[in-house]
Tab-separated table of C-alpha atoms in Angstrom:
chain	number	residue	atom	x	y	z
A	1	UNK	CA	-16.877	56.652	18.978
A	2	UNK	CA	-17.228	56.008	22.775
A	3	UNK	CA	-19.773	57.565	24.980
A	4	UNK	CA	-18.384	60.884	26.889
A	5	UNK	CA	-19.296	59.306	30.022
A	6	UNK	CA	-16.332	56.933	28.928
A	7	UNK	CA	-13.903	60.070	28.770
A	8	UNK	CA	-15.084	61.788	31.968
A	9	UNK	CA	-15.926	60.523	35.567
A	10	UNK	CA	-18.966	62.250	37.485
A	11	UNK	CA	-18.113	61.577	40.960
A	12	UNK	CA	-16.846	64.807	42.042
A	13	UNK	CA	-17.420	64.279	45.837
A	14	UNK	CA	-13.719	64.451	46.707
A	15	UNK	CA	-12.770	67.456	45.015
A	16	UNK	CA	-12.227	71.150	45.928
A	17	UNK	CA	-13.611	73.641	44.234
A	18	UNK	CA	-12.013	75.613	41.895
A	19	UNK	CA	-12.303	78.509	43.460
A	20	UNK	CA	-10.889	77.062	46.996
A	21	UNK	CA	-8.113	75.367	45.342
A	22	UNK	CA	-7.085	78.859	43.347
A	23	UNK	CA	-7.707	81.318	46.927
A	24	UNK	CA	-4.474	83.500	47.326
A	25	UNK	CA	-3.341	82.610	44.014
A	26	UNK	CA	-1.778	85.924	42.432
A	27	UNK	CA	-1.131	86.811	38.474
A	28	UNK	CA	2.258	88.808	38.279
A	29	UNK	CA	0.831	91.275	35.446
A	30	UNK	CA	4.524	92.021	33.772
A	31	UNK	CA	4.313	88.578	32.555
A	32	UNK	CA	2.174	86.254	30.244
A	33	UNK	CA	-1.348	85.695	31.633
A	34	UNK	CA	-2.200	83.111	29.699
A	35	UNK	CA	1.061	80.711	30.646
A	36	UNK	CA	1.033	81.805	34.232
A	37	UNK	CA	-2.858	80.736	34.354
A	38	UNK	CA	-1.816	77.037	32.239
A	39	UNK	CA	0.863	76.441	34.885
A	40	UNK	CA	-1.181	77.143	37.804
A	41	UNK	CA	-3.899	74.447	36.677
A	42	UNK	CA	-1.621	72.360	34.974
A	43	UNK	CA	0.171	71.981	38.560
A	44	UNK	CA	-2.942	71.524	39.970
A	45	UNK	CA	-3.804	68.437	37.990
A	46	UNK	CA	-0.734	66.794	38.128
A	47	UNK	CA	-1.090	66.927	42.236
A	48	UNK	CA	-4.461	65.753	41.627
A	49	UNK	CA	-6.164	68.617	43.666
A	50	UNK	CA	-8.218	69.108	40.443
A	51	UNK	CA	-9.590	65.540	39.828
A	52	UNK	CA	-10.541	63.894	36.955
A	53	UNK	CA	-13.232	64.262	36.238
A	54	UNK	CA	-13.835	67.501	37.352
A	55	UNK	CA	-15.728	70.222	35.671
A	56	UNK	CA	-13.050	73.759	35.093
A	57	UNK	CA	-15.482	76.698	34.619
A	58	UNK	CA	-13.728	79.747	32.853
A	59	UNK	CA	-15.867	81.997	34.532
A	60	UNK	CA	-15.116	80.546	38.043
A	61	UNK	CA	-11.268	80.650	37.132
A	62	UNK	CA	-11.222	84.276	35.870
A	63	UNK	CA	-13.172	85.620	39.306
A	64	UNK	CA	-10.776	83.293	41.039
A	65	UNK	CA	-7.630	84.808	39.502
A	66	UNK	CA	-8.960	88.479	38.739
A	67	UNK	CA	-8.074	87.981	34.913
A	68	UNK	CA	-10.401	88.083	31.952
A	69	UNK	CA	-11.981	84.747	30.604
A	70	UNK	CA	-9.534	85.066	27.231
A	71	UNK	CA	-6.540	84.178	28.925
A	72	UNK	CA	-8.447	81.465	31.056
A	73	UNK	CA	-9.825	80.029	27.653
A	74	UNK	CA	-6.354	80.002	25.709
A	75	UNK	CA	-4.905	78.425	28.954
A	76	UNK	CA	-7.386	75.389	28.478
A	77	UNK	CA	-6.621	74.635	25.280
A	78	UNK	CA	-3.389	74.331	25.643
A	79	UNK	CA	-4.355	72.279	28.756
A	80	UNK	CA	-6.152	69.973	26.155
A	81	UNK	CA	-3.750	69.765	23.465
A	82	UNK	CA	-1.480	68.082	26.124
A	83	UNK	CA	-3.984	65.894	27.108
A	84	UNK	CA	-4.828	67.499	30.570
A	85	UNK	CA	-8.236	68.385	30.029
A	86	UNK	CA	-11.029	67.568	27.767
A	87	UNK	CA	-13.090	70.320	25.921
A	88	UNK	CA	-16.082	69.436	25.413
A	89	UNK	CA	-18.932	71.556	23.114
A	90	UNK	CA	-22.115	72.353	25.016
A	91	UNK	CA	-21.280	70.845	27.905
A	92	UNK	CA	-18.196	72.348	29.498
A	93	UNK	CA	-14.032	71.621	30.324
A	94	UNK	CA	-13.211	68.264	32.198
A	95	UNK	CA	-9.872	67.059	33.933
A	96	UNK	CA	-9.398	63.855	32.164
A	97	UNK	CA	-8.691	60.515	33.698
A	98	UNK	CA	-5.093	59.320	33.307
A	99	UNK	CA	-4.423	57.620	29.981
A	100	UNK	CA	-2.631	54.129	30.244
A	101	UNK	CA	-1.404	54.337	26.348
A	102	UNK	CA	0.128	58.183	27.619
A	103	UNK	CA	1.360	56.961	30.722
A	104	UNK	CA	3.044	53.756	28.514
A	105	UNK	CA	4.763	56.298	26.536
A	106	UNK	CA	6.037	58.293	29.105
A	107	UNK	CA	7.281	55.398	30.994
A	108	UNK	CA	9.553	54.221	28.290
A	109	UNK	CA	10.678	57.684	27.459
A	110	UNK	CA	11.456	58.461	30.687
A	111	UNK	CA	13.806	54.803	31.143
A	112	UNK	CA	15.549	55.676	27.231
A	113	UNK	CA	16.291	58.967	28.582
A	114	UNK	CA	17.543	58.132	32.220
A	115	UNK	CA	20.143	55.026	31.155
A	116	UNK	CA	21.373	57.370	28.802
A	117	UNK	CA	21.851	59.553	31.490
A	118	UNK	CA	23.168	57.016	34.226
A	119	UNK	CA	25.795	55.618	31.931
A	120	UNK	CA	26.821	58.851	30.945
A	121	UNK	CA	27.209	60.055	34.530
A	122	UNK	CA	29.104	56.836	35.825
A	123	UNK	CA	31.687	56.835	32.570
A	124	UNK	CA	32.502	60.173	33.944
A	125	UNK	CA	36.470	60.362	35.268
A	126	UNK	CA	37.771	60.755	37.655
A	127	UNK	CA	34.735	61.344	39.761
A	128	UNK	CA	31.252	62.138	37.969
A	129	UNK	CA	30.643	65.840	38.795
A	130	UNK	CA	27.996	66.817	40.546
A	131	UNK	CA	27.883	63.503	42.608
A	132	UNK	CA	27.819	65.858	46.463
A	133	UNK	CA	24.674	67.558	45.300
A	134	UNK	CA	23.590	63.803	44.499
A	135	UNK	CA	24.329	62.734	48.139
A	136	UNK	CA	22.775	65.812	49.993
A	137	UNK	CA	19.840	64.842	48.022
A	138	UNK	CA	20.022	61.167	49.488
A	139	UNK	CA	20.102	63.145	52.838
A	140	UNK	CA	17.036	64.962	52.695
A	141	UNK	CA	15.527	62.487	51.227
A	142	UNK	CA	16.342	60.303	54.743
A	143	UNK	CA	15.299	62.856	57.018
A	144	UNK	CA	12.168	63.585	54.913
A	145	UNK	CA	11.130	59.839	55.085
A	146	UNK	CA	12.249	59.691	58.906
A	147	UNK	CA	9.714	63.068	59.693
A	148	UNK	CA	6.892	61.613	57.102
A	149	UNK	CA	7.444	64.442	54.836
A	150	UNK	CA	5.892	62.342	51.653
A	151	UNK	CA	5.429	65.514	49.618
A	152	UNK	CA	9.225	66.957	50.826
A	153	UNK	CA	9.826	63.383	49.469
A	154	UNK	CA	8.080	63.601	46.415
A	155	UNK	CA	9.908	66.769	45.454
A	156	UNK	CA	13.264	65.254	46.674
A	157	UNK	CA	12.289	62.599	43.974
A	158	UNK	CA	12.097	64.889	41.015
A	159	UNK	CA	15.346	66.477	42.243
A	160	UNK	CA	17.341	63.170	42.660
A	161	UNK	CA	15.929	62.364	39.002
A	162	UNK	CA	16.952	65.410	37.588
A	163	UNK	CA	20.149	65.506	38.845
A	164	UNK	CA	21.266	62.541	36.959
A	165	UNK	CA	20.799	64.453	33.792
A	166	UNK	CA	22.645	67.496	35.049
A	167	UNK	CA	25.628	64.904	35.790
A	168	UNK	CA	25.306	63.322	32.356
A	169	UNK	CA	25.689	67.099	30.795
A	170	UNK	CA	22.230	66.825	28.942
A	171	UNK	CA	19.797	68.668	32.124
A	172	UNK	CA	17.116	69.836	28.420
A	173	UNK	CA	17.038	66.336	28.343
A	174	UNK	CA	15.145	66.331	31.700
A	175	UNK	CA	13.085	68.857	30.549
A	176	UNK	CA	12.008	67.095	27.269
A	177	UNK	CA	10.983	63.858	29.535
A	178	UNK	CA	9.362	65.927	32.059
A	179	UNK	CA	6.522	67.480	29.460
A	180	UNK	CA	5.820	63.517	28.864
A	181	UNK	CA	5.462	62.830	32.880
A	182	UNK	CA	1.680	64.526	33.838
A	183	UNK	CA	-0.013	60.894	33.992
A	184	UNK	CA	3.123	59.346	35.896
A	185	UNK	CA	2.750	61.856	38.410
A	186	UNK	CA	-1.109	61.450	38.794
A	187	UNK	CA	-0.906	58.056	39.720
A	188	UNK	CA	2.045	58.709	41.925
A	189	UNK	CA	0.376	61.631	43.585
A	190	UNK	CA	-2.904	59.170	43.851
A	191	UNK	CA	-0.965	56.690	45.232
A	192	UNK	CA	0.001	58.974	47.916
A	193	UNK	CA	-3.366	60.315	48.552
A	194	UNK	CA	-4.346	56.577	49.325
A	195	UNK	CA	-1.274	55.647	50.897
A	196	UNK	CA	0.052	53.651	48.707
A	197	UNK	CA	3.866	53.900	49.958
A	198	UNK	CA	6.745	52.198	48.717
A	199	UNK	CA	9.409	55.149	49.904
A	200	UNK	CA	11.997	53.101	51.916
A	201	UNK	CA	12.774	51.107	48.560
A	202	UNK	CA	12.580	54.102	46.578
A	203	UNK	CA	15.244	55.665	48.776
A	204	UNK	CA	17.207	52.349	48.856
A	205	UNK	CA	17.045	52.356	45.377
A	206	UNK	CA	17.948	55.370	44.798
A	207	UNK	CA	21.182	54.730	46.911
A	208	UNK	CA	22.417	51.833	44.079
A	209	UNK	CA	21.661	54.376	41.426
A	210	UNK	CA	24.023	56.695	43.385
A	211	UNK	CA	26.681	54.048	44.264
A	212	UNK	CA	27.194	52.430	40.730
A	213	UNK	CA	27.836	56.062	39.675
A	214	UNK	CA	30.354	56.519	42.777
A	215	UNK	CA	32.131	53.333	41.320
A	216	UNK	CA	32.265	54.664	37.592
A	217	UNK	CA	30.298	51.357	36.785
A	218	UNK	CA	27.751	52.014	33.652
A	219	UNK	CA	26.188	48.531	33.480
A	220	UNK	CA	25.794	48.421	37.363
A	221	UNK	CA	23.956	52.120	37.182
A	222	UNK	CA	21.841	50.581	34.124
A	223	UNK	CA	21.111	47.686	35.935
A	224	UNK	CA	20.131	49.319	39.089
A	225	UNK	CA	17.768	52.306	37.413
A	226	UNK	CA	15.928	49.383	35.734
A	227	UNK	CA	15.104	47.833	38.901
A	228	UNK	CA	14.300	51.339	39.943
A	229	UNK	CA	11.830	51.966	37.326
A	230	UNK	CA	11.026	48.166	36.977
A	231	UNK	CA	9.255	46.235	34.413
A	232	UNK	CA	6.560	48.727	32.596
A	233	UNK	CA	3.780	45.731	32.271
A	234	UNK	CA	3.596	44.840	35.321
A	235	UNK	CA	3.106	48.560	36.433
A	236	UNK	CA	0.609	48.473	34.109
A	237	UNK	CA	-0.967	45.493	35.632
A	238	UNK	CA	-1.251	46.761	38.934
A	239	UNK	CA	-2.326	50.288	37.974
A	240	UNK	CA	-5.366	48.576	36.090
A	241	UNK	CA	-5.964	45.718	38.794
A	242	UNK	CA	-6.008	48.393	42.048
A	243	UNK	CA	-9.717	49.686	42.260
A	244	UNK	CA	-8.225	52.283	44.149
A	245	UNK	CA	-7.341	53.937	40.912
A	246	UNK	CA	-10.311	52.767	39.387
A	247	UNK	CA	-12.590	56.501	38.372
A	248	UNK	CA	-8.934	58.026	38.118
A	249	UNK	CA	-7.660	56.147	34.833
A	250	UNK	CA	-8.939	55.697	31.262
A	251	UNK	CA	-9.598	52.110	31.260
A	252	UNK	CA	-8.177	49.944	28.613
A	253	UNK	CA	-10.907	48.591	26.189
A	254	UNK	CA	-11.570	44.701	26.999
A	255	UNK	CA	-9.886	42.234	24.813
């Protein structure tokens, strides 16, 4: 068994504190606590304003929130069944790092899932429906990149993403790949912190994704979300090699 300090990262220097990051945060009491409490910090994580690393005090989240500590407590473990946060006895909750083998999975889940989708959407006839929503996505997406809006971007992203499954007819299938995509959007959202930017390609990319599926061409829309997504061991490569992530991800065991 490894060491806990293998699990969990102490340097907590960049992070806000619970409390801060929860201020004007409000429960809606007609519905469930305890899933409107996971979602909040769930969300929180994935933007990486809760690091990992960083220690999630029950008490400190009830006072934030004005709810009791049961809810709080159910909402972490379901927080750490998924991987999100690490319980550990006597010592307290930590944000984990970002797993490679969980962000591996969720990578090739996410590229089964979206060529299903692509081909679907560009076999469609005569003209794959929903393909002007598709477009006035591309459009925002320009204007968000010309004004700098990374996290209008981001979000613009997600839709364009999503929207090929809503084409293809199978939008729970977005859903299903979405519960695998917390580590992908870590690294993306730490990526942005440290400006790591690749958005002009992204948005040029996107474009050939959109234009294969204007020309009804399946293997051209395969073709052109696999360049998209690109080859998952060389992500991996670069997510390891780039010390910038380095005290953000679960490091791989050497040899």
């Amino acid at each position: 068994m490894r060491a806990q300090s293998d699990h969990i990262p102490r340097d907590h220097s960049e992070s806000g504190s619970v409390t801060t990051l929860l201020s004007g945060t409000h429960l809606n009491p007609s519905k469930n606590i305890t899933f409107q409490i996971f979602d909040i910090l769930r969300e929180r994580i994935v933007s990486v304003r809760l690091r990992p690393g960083q220690r999630l005090s029950e008490k400190e989240i009830a006072a934030a929130l004005t709810a009791s500590k049961t809810p709080v407590r159910e909402a972490l473990i379901r927080l750490d069944e998924i991987g999100l946060v690490k319980i550990v006895p006597q010592s307290g909750t930590y944000v984990t790092k970002i797993s490679i083998n969980r962000y591996r999975t969720a990578c090739y889940i996410r590229l089964q899932l979206e060529i299903g989708a692509v081909r679907d959407a560009a076999s469609s006839a005569p003209q794959p429906p929903g393909l002007s929503e598709l477009d006035s996505i591309l459009a925002r997406q320009t204007d968000a990149l010309a004004s700098e809006d990374y996290d209008g971007f981001f979000a613009l992203d997600e839709a364009f993403h999503r929207q090929l499954f809503v084409m293809a007819g199978y939008v729970d299938a977005w859903t299903t790949a979405r519960r695998s995509q917390f580590d992908v959007n870590r690294a993306r959202h730490i990526r942005r912190i440290n400006r790591i930017l690749r958005v002009p390609t992204v948005l040029e990319e996107h474009r050939a994704i959109a234009e294969a599926i204007r020309a009804r061409d399946p293997e051209s829309a395969e073709a052109a979300l696999r360049s998209h997504i690109g080859d998952l061991d060389h992500q991996i490569s670069l997510l390891v090699r780039d010390e910038r992530m380095h005290g953000f991800i679960e490091m791989p065991e050497p040899g």
